[in-house]
């Protein structure tokens, strides 16, 4: 039985284990160790791996970084099995070993990740279909093949941070009977769609171009840092769900400005009229910038930045759901290890 180490202590590692595997997990690896145990197994720092193991399963979204880090540390690359996030196979390429360790579900996901159609279940399914099919017009023709293997063990959709935060804000806004709403860079195919389905007129500003015109959606393509596009004290209802943490980092083509997000916080307060309400979500935890992806804020920092507003609710969302009415300092030391907790702030002016 192969002795396995799992590089990762988050959802990808848990999913790998839930999908079943062949071997003995002797521990987990974190690039920079933050906990001593995970799932009742020891956690090793990447610089201090145990001497005896057969393979490392890289259940981590930072695959390129892990690969480069292993080269630097002179970890045997042939013992690494990467599950996700790279465009070509790296590490172990012994298909018999990989298939044996990963088992059916994990191996199917692996084949989908690396486009190894011929190695997957597809050929046996073709043979079964040909044997059972009696309809001439629906016979398999080579020129009409469109093999998709990723969906076989995929869940019936995804429910994560964005799902919960979008639902949280939309429910409150719709319940209040708001007819006009202003938004800064939130998700079109989630939160904004919820509001449009309720026939709420939404004016949305984003530095990126919008893909199409939609009824009830009014768009402004511009930098939202100073919100010069709208009058002071003119907004009754406003949102910014997981958008302002990106401001000024250049990720979306905006100019570099370390203070851009804080300038936008000030601008929002000026644009809200008395009694106006704000719904904002931001990554919270140990405060830092993860350039050029985003910033992570102490929840207290957000409160201080919106000192002209009254906090109605502070809740948190993770992949698992919403935690309502959280203590403002509950997650000040949360490093997340690549998986984020979003603070949901409902303010009133």
Short mmCIF file of N, CA, C and O in Angstrom, two decimals, residues 228-316:
data_model
loop_
_atom_site.label_atom_id
_atom_site.label_comp_id
_atom_site.label_asym_id
_atom_site.label_seq_id
_atom_site.Cartn_x
_atom_site.Cartn_y
_atom_site.Cartn_z
N UNK A 228 -17.23 59.96 -9.32
CA UNK A 228 -17.57 61.29 -9.83
C UNK A 228 -18.77 61.25 -10.77
O UNK A 228 -19.33 62.28 -11.12
N UNK A 229 -19.20 60.05 -11.14
CA UNK A 229 -20.31 59.89 -12.07
C UNK A 229 -21.67 60.16 -11.42
O UNK A 229 -22.67 60.30 -12.13
N UNK A 230 -21.73 60.21 -10.10
CA UNK A 230 -23.02 60.40 -9.42
C UNK A 230 -22.93 61.56 -8.43
O UNK A 230 -21.84 61.89 -7.93
N UNK A 231 -24.05 62.14 -8.14
CA UNK A 231 -24.11 63.30 -7.25
C UNK A 231 -23.98 62.87 -5.79
O UNK A 231 -24.37 61.76 -5.41
N UNK A 232 -23.47 63.78 -4.99
CA UNK A 232 -23.40 63.53 -3.55
C UNK A 232 -24.80 63.41 -2.96
O UNK A 232 -25.75 64.06 -3.42
N UNK A 233 -24.93 62.56 -1.95
CA UNK A 233 -26.18 62.37 -1.21
C UNK A 233 -27.37 62.11 -2.13
O UNK A 233 -28.44 62.69 -1.97
N UNK A 234 -27.18 61.21 -3.10
CA UNK A 234 -28.24 60.94 -4.07
C UNK A 234 -28.66 59.47 -4.12
O UNK A 234 -29.62 59.13 -4.81
N UNK A 235 -27.98 58.61 -3.36
CA UNK A 235 -28.21 57.16 -3.48
C UNK A 235 -28.92 56.63 -2.24
O UNK A 235 -28.50 56.87 -1.11
N UNK A 236 -30.01 55.86 -2.48
CA UNK A 236 -30.75 55.22 -1.38
C UNK A 236 -30.24 53.82 -1.08
O UNK A 236 -30.36 53.34 0.05
N UNK A 237 -29.75 53.13 -2.11
CA UNK A 237 -29.36 51.73 -1.94
C UNK A 237 -28.15 51.45 -2.83
O UNK A 237 -28.18 51.71 -4.03
N UNK A 238 -27.08 50.93 -2.23
CA UNK A 238 -25.83 50.73 -2.95
C UNK A 238 -25.17 49.43 -2.49
O UNK A 238 -25.30 49.04 -1.33
N UNK A 239 -24.43 48.80 -3.40
CA UNK A 239 -23.71 47.57 -3.05
C UNK A 239 -22.35 47.53 -3.74
O UNK A 239 -22.13 48.17 -4.76
N UNK A 240 -21.48 46.73 -3.15
CA UNK A 240 -20.18 46.41 -3.74
C UNK A 240 -19.76 45.07 -3.13
O UNK A 240 -19.24 45.02 -2.03
N UNK A 241 -20.04 44.00 -3.85
CA UNK A 241 -19.80 42.66 -3.31
C UNK A 241 -18.53 42.08 -3.91
O UNK A 241 -18.47 41.77 -5.09
N UNK A 242 -17.52 41.96 -3.09
CA UNK A 242 -16.22 41.41 -3.50
C UNK A 242 -15.68 42.11 -4.73
O UNK A 242 -15.34 41.47 -5.73
N UNK A 243 -15.63 43.42 -4.68
CA UNK A 243 -15.10 44.20 -5.79
C UNK A 243 -14.05 45.21 -5.35
O UNK A 243 -12.99 45.32 -5.98
N UNK A 244 -14.29 45.95 -4.28
CA UNK A 244 -13.41 47.08 -3.95
C UNK A 244 -12.06 46.61 -3.43
O UNK A 244 -11.07 47.35 -3.50
N UNK A 245 -11.96 45.37 -2.94
CA UNK A 245 -10.65 44.87 -2.49
C UNK A 245 -9.63 44.78 -3.62
O UNK A 245 -8.42 44.66 -3.40
N UNK A 246 -10.13 44.85 -4.88
CA UNK A 246 -9.24 44.77 -6.05
C UNK A 246 -8.75 46.14 -6.52
O UNK A 246 -7.81 46.21 -7.32
N UNK A 247 -9.38 47.19 -6.07
CA UNK A 247 -9.11 48.52 -6.61
C UNK A 247 -7.63 48.91 -6.44
O UNK A 247 -7.03 48.70 -5.37
N UNK A 248 -7.07 49.48 -7.49
CA UNK A 248 -5.72 50.03 -7.44
C UNK A 248 -4.60 49.02 -7.51
O UNK A 248 -3.43 49.38 -7.34
N UNK A 249 -4.91 47.75 -7.80
CA UNK A 249 -3.87 46.72 -7.89
C UNK A 249 -3.54 46.36 -9.34
O UNK A 249 -2.66 45.52 -9.57
N UNK A 250 -4.25 46.95 -10.29
CA UNK A 250 -3.94 46.72 -11.69
C UNK A 250 -4.47 45.44 -12.30
O UNK A 250 -4.34 45.21 -13.50
N UNK A 251 -5.08 44.60 -11.48
CA UNK A 251 -5.53 43.29 -11.97
C UNK A 251 -6.53 43.42 -13.10
O UNK A 251 -6.50 42.63 -14.05
N UNK A 252 -7.41 44.39 -13.02
CA UNK A 252 -8.47 44.54 -14.02
C UNK A 252 -8.22 45.73 -14.96
O UNK A 252 -9.14 46.25 -15.57
N UNK A 253 -6.95 46.13 -15.06
CA UNK A 253 -6.62 47.20 -15.97
C UNK A 253 -6.71 48.58 -15.39
O UNK A 253 -6.51 49.58 -16.09
N UNK A 254 -7.02 48.69 -14.09
CA UNK A 254 -7.10 50.00 -13.44
C UNK A 254 -5.70 50.45 -13.04
O UNK A 254 -4.79 49.63 -12.88
N UNK A 255 -5.48 51.76 -12.86
CA UNK A 255 -4.15 52.25 -12.50
C UNK A 255 -3.74 51.84 -11.10
O UNK A 255 -4.57 51.68 -10.21
N UNK A 256 -2.45 51.65 -10.90
CA UNK A 256 -1.92 51.29 -9.58
C UNK A 256 -2.11 52.45 -8.61
O UNK A 256 -1.71 53.58 -8.89
N UNK A 257 -2.76 52.15 -7.49
CA UNK A 257 -2.99 53.16 -6.46
C UNK A 257 -3.25 52.43 -5.14
O UNK A 257 -4.35 51.91 -4.93
N UNK A 258 -2.26 52.37 -4.26
CA UNK A 258 -2.43 51.63 -3.00
C UNK A 258 -3.59 52.11 -2.15
O UNK A 258 -4.12 51.36 -1.32
N UNK A 259 -4.02 53.37 -2.33
CA UNK A 259 -5.11 53.93 -1.53
C UNK A 259 -6.45 53.92 -2.25
O UNK A 259 -7.44 54.45 -1.72
N UNK A 260 -6.51 53.33 -3.42
CA UNK A 260 -7.73 53.41 -4.24
C UNK A 260 -8.96 52.88 -3.52
O UNK A 260 -10.03 53.49 -3.56
N UNK A 261 -8.83 51.74 -2.84
CA UNK A 261 -10.01 51.17 -2.16
C UNK A 261 -10.47 52.09 -1.04
O UNK A 261 -11.68 52.26 -0.81
N UNK A 262 -9.53 52.73 -0.33
CA UNK A 262 -9.90 53.60 0.78
C UNK A 262 -10.54 54.90 0.27
O UNK A 262 -11.45 55.45 0.89
N UNK A 263 -10.08 55.37 -0.87
CA UNK A 263 -10.71 56.52 -1.51
C UNK A 263 -12.15 56.19 -1.90
O UNK A 263 -13.06 57.02 -1.74
N UNK A 264 -12.36 54.97 -2.39
CA UNK A 264 -13.71 54.56 -2.78
C UNK A 264 -14.62 54.47 -1.56
O UNK A 264 -15.79 54.85 -1.62
N UNK A 265 -14.10 53.96 -0.44
CA UNK A 265 -14.90 53.91 0.79
C UNK A 265 -15.40 55.31 1.16
O UNK A 265 -16.57 55.50 1.50
N UNK A 266 -14.49 56.30 1.08
CA UNK A 266 -14.88 57.68 1.38
C UNK A 266 -15.94 58.19 0.41
O UNK A 266 -16.91 58.86 0.81
N UNK A 267 -15.76 57.86 -0.87
CA UNK A 267 -16.70 58.32 -1.89
C UNK A 267 -18.09 57.75 -1.67
O UNK A 267 -19.10 58.45 -1.83
N UNK A 268 -18.17 56.49 -1.29
CA UNK A 268 -19.46 55.84 -1.05
C UNK A 268 -20.24 56.59 0.03
O UNK A 268 -21.45 56.84 -0.11
N UNK A 269 -19.56 56.95 1.10
CA UNK A 269 -20.23 57.65 2.19
C UNK A 269 -20.80 58.99 1.73
O UNK A 269 -21.88 59.40 2.15
N UNK A 270 -20.09 59.65 0.81
CA UNK A 270 -20.56 60.94 0.30
C UNK A 270 -21.78 60.78 -0.61
O UNK A 270 -22.65 61.64 -0.65
N UNK A 271 -21.84 59.68 -1.33
CA UNK A 271 -22.90 59.51 -2.33
C UNK A 271 -24.21 59.03 -1.71
O UNK A 271 -25.29 59.23 -2.28
N UNK A 272 -24.15 58.36 -0.55
CA UNK A 272 -25.37 57.91 0.11
C UNK A 272 -26.11 59.09 0.73
O UNK A 272 -25.50 59.96 1.37
N UNK A 273 -27.43 59.14 0.56
CA UNK A 273 -28.21 60.15 1.27
C UNK A 273 -28.58 59.64 2.66
O UNK A 273 -28.43 58.44 2.94
N UNK A 274 -29.05 60.50 3.52
CA UNK A 274 -29.42 60.10 4.88
C UNK A 274 -30.48 59.01 4.81
O UNK A 274 -31.49 59.14 4.11
N UNK A 275 -30.26 57.92 5.52
CA UNK A 275 -31.16 56.77 5.47
C UNK A 275 -30.79 55.78 4.39
O UNK A 275 -31.34 54.68 4.33
N UNK A 276 -29.82 56.14 3.52
CA UNK A 276 -29.37 55.23 2.48
C UNK A 276 -28.64 54.03 3.05
O UNK A 276 -28.02 54.11 4.12
N UNK A 277 -28.72 52.90 2.35
CA UNK A 277 -28.17 51.66 2.86
C UNK A 277 -27.10 51.11 1.93
O UNK A 277 -27.19 51.22 0.70
N UNK A 278 -26.09 50.51 2.54
CA UNK A 278 -24.95 49.96 1.82
C UNK A 278 -24.77 48.49 2.17
O UNK A 278 -24.83 48.11 3.34
N UNK A 279 -24.51 47.69 1.14
CA UNK A 279 -24.25 46.26 1.30
C UNK A 279 -22.87 46.01 0.67
O UNK A 279 -22.70 46.18 -0.54
N UNK A 280 -21.91 45.65 1.49
CA UNK A 280 -20.56 45.49 0.99
C UNK A 280 -19.96 44.20 1.54
O UNK A 280 -20.20 43.84 2.70
N UNK A 281 -19.22 43.49 0.71
CA UNK A 281 -18.50 42.31 1.19
C UNK A 281 -17.05 42.42 0.78
O UNK A 281 -16.72 42.93 -0.29
N UNK A 282 -16.19 41.95 1.69
CA UNK A 282 -14.74 42.02 1.49
C UNK A 282 -14.10 40.81 2.16
O UNK A 282 -14.61 40.31 3.17
N UNK A 283 -12.98 40.32 1.63
CA UNK A 283 -12.26 39.26 2.34
C UNK A 283 -11.78 39.78 3.70
O UNK A 283 -11.21 40.87 3.79
N UNK A 284 -12.02 39.02 4.75
CA UNK A 284 -11.58 39.43 6.08
C UNK A 284 -10.67 38.38 6.68
O UNK A 284 -10.72 37.20 6.33
N UNK A 285 -9.83 38.83 7.60
CA UNK A 285 -8.89 37.95 8.27
C UNK A 285 -7.67 38.74 8.67
O UNK A 285 -7.76 39.94 8.94
N UNK A 286 -6.53 38.07 8.73
CA UNK A 286 -5.29 38.77 9.04
C UNK A 286 -5.00 39.76 7.92
O UNK A 286 -4.90 39.39 6.76
N UNK A 287 -4.88 41.03 8.25
CA UNK A 287 -4.85 42.10 7.25
C UNK A 287 -3.57 42.05 6.41
O UNK A 287 -2.46 41.95 6.96
N UNK A 288 -3.74 42.17 5.06
CA UNK A 288 -2.61 42.09 4.16
C UNK A 288 -3.07 42.39 2.73
O UNK A 288 -4.27 42.40 2.45
N UNK A 289 -2.12 42.60 1.84
CA UNK A 289 -2.40 42.64 0.40
C UNK A 289 -1.75 41.40 -0.21
O UNK A 289 -0.61 41.07 0.11
N UNK A 290 -2.50 40.70 -1.03
CA UNK A 290 -1.98 39.57 -1.77
C UNK A 290 -1.90 40.01 -3.23
O UNK A 290 -2.80 39.73 -4.03
N UNK A 291 -0.83 40.74 -3.54
CA UNK A 291 -0.69 41.40 -4.83
C UNK A 291 -0.54 40.37 -5.95
O UNK A 291 0.18 39.41 -5.81
N UNK A 292 -1.22 40.55 -7.07
CA UNK A 292 -2.12 41.62 -7.41
C UNK A 292 -3.59 41.17 -7.35
O UNK A 292 -4.46 41.79 -8.00
N UNK A 293 -3.85 40.12 -6.56
CA UNK A 293 -5.19 39.54 -6.52
C UNK A 293 -6.18 40.42 -5.75
O UNK A 293 -7.23 40.79 -6.28
N UNK A 294 -5.84 40.78 -4.51
CA UNK A 294 -6.82 41.44 -3.65
C UNK A 294 -6.17 41.84 -2.33
O UNK A 294 -5.02 41.52 -2.06
N UNK A 295 -6.94 42.52 -1.51
CA UNK A 295 -6.56 42.80 -0.13
C UNK A 295 -7.45 41.97 0.79
O UNK A 295 -8.59 41.64 0.44
N UNK A 296 -6.94 41.69 1.98
CA UNK A 296 -7.73 41.07 3.06
C UNK A 296 -7.73 42.08 4.21
O UNK A 296 -6.69 42.62 4.57
N UNK A 297 -8.92 42.33 4.79
CA UNK A 297 -9.09 43.39 5.78
C UNK A 297 -9.43 42.82 7.15
O UNK A 297 -10.15 41.82 7.26
N UNK A 298 -8.96 43.50 8.19
CA UNK A 298 -9.58 43.32 9.50
C UNK A 298 -11.00 43.88 9.40
O UNK A 298 -11.22 44.94 8.80
N UNK A 299 -11.96 43.21 10.00
CA UNK A 299 -13.33 43.74 9.98
C UNK A 299 -13.39 45.11 10.66
O UNK A 299 -14.15 45.99 10.22
N UNK A 300 -12.58 45.30 11.67
CA UNK A 300 -12.55 46.59 12.37
C UNK A 300 -12.09 47.71 11.45
O UNK A 300 -12.60 48.84 11.53
N UNK A 301 -11.17 47.42 10.53
CA UNK A 301 -10.72 48.42 9.57
C UNK A 301 -11.88 48.90 8.71
O UNK A 301 -12.03 50.10 8.43
N UNK A 302 -12.73 47.97 8.30
CA UNK A 302 -13.88 48.32 7.47
C UNK A 302 -14.82 49.23 8.24
O UNK A 302 -15.32 50.24 7.71
N UNK A 303 -15.08 48.91 9.50
CA UNK A 303 -15.93 49.77 10.34
C UNK A 303 -15.35 51.17 10.45
O UNK A 303 -16.08 52.17 10.33
N UNK A 304 -14.05 51.27 10.66
CA UNK A 304 -13.42 52.57 10.80
C UNK A 304 -13.47 53.37 9.50
O UNK A 304 -13.63 54.60 9.53
N UNK A 305 -13.36 52.70 8.38
CA UNK A 305 -13.41 53.37 7.07
C UNK A 305 -14.81 53.91 6.78
O UNK A 305 -14.96 54.87 6.02
N UNK A 306 -15.83 53.29 7.35
CA UNK A 306 -17.21 53.74 7.15
C UNK A 306 -17.75 54.36 8.44
O UNK A 306 -18.87 54.08 8.87
N UNK A 307 -16.95 55.22 9.03
CA UNK A 307 -17.29 55.80 10.33
C UNK A 307 -18.53 56.71 10.29
O UNK A 307 -19.14 56.98 11.32
N UNK A 308 -18.91 57.19 9.10
CA UNK A 308 -20.10 58.03 8.98
C UNK A 308 -21.39 57.22 8.91
O UNK A 308 -22.49 57.78 8.90
N UNK A 309 -21.25 55.89 8.83
CA UNK A 309 -22.41 55.00 8.69
C UNK A 309 -22.62 54.20 9.96
O UNK A 309 -21.69 53.99 10.75
N UNK A 310 -23.83 53.69 10.11
CA UNK A 310 -24.19 52.84 11.25
C UNK A 310 -24.24 51.39 10.79
O UNK A 310 -24.90 51.06 9.79
N UNK A 311 -23.54 50.51 11.50
CA UNK A 311 -23.51 49.10 11.15
C UNK A 311 -24.80 48.42 11.61
O UNK A 311 -25.12 48.43 12.80
N UNK A 312 -25.53 47.83 10.67
CA UNK A 312 -26.75 47.09 10.99
C UNK A 312 -26.44 45.61 11.20
O UNK A 312 -26.98 44.97 12.11
N UNK A 313 -25.56 45.07 10.35
CA UNK A 313 -25.26 43.64 10.45
C UNK A 313 -23.83 43.40 9.98
O UNK A 313 -23.37 43.98 9.01
N UNK A 314 -23.13 42.52 10.72
CA UNK A 314 -21.86 41.97 10.25
C UNK A 314 -21.96 40.46 10.33
O UNK A 314 -22.08 39.89 11.41
N UNK A 315 -21.94 39.82 9.17
CA UNK A 315 -21.98 38.37 9.10
C UNK A 315 -20.81 37.91 8.23
O UNK A 315 -20.10 38.72 7.64
N UNK A 316 -20.62 36.61 8.15
CA UNK A 316 -19.50 36.06 7.37
C UNK A 316 -19.99 34.91 6.51
O UNK A 316 -20.90 34.17 6.90
#
